[in-house]
CSV table of C-alpha atoms in Angstrom, one decimal:
chain,number,residue,atom,x,y,z
T,12,UNK,CA,-8.1,19.4,5.7
T,13,UNK,CA,-10.0,19.1,8.7
T,14,UNK,CA,-7.5,19.0,12.0
T,15,UNK,CA,-8.8,15.3,13.2
T,16,UNK,CA,-7.0,14.4,9.1
T,17,UNK,CA,-3.9,16.3,9.8
T,18,UNK,CA,-3.1,14.9,13.5
T,19,UNK,CA,-3.5,11.2,12.0
T,20,UNK,CA,-0.1,10.0,11.3
T,21,UNK,CA,0.9,8.8,7.7
T,22,UNK,CA,0.3,5.2,8.6
T,23,UNK,CA,-3.0,5.5,10.3
T,24,UNK,CA,-4.2,7.7,7.1
T,25,UNK,CA,-2.4,5.0,4.8
T,26,UNK,CA,-4.8,2.5,7.0
T,27,UNK,CA,-7.6,4.1,6.8
T,28,UNK,CA,-7.5,4.9,3.0
T,29,UNK,CA,-6.9,1.1,2.4
T,30,UNK,CA,-10.3,0.0,4.2
T,31,UNK,CA,-12.3,2.7,2.8
T,32,UNK,CA,-10.8,1.6,-0.7
T,33,UNK,CA,-10.4,-1.9,-1.0
T,34,UNK,CA,-13.4,-3.2,1.4
T,35,UNK,CA,-13.6,-6.4,-0.6
T,36,UNK,CA,-10.0,-7.4,0.0
T,37,UNK,CA,-10.9,-8.6,3.4
T,38,UNK,CA,-14.6,-9.6,2.0
T,39,UNK,CA,-13.1,-12.0,-0.5
T,40,UNK,CA,-10.7,-13.8,2.5
T,41,UNK,CA,-7.8,-11.5,1.8
T,42,UNK,CA,-6.0,-9.1,3.9
T,43,UNK,CA,-4.2,-5.9,3.2
T,44,UNK,CA,-1.0,-4.3,5.6
T,45,UNK,CA,1.3,-1.5,5.2
T,46,UNK,CA,4.7,-2.9,5.9
T,47,UNK,CA,6.9,0.4,6.0
T,48,UNK,CA,6.9,3.8,4.9
T,49,UNK,CA,9.6,5.9,4.4
T,50,UNK,CA,9.0,9.4,4.5
T,51,UNK,CA,12.0,10.7,3.0
T,52,UNK,CA,11.7,9.0,-0.3
T,53,UNK,CA,7.6,8.9,-0.2
T,54,UNK,CA,8.0,5.2,-1.2
T,55,UNK,CA,5.5,2.4,0.5
T,56,UNK,CA,5.6,-1.3,1.0
T,57,UNK,CA,2.6,-2.8,1.1
T,58,UNK,CA,1.5,-6.8,1.5
T,59,UNK,CA,-1.8,-8.3,0.5
T,60,UNK,CA,-2.1,-11.9,1.6
T,61,UNK,CA,-4.5,-14.5,2.4
T,62,UNK,CA,-6.7,-14.9,-0.4
T,63,UNK,CA,-4.8,-12.6,-2.2
T,64,UNK,CA,-1.5,-14.3,-2.8
T,65,UNK,CA,-2.4,-16.3,-5.6
T,66,UNK,CA,-5.4,-14.4,-6.5
T,67,UNK,CA,-6.2,-14.3,-10.5
T,68,UNK,CA,-6.9,-10.2,-10.1
T,69,UNK,CA,-4.4,-9.1,-7.4
T,70,UNK,CA,-2.5,-7.5,-10.2
T,71,UNK,CA,-5.6,-4.8,-10.4
T,72,UNK,CA,-5.9,-4.3,-7.0
T,73,UNK,CA,-1.7,-3.8,-6.7
T,74,UNK,CA,-2.3,-1.1,-9.8
T,75,UNK,CA,-5.4,0.4,-8.2
T,76,UNK,CA,-3.8,1.0,-4.7
T,77,UNK,CA,-0.8,2.5,-6.3
T,78,UNK,CA,-2.5,4.6,-9.2
T,79,UNK,CA,-4.9,5.3,-5.7
T,80,UNK,CA,-2.2,6.4,-2.9
T,81,UNK,CA,0.0,8.3,-5.0
T,82,UNK,CA,-3.0,10.4,-5.9
T,83,UNK,CA,-4.8,10.9,-2.7
T,84,UNK,CA,-1.1,11.2,-0.8
T,85,UNK,CA,1.5,14.1,-1.5
T,86,UNK,CA,4.1,12.7,0.3
T,87,UNK,CA,4.0,9.0,-1.5
T,88,UNK,CA,5.6,9.0,-4.5
T,89,UNK,CA,5.8,5.5,-4.8
T,90,UNK,CA,4.3,2.7,-3.8
T,91,UNK,CA,5.7,-1.4,-3.7
T,92,UNK,CA,3.2,-4.4,-3.1
T,93,UNK,CA,3.8,-8.1,-2.6
T,94,UNK,CA,1.5,-10.6,-2.4
T,95,UNK,CA,3.2,-14.1,-1.2
T,96,UNK,CA,6.4,-12.2,-0.4
T,97,UNK,CA,7.6,-11.2,-3.8
T,98,UNK,CA,7.4,-7.4,-4.4
T,99,UNK,CA,5.9,-6.4,-8.1
T,100,UNK,CA,7.5,-4.4,-10.6
T,101,UNK,CA,5.4,-1.7,-12.9
T,102,UNK,CA,3.8,-4.3,-14.9
T,103,UNK,CA,2.2,-6.1,-11.8
T,104,UNK,CA,4.5,-9.0,-12.1
T,105,UNK,CA,6.1,-10.8,-9.4
T,106,UNK,CA,9.9,-10.2,-8.5
T,107,UNK,CA,12.5,-11.6,-5.9
T,108,UNK,CA,11.7,-8.7,-2.9
T,109,UNK,CA,15.0,-6.7,-2.6
T,110,UNK,CA,14.1,-5.4,0.6
T,111,UNK,CA,18.0,-4.8,1.2
T,112,UNK,CA,17.3,-0.6,1.4
T,113,UNK,CA,13.6,-0.7,2.9
T,114,UNK,CA,13.5,1.0,5.9
T,115,UNK,CA,11.9,-2.4,8.1
């Protein structure tokens, strides 16, 4: 790993990762952002907004984000994603968000 990469915060590296790996989100009128990171538990909360809310392929985008983030970042063990204010479970179905213990 280069010293430039190691100097960036986890949030900066995740943001670069999302822009590099998922440019189609913005190209199709959506947006993806990091809501919170808990480095102690290795959890990340992200949201897909804009055209992603209600998009039929957003569950596949979420699954791809989760798999790639966990594979690429050793600090990340779990990714929670929301579209339209609902955090998904492992199946990609929307659930009411339980953010009572989230660090944001």
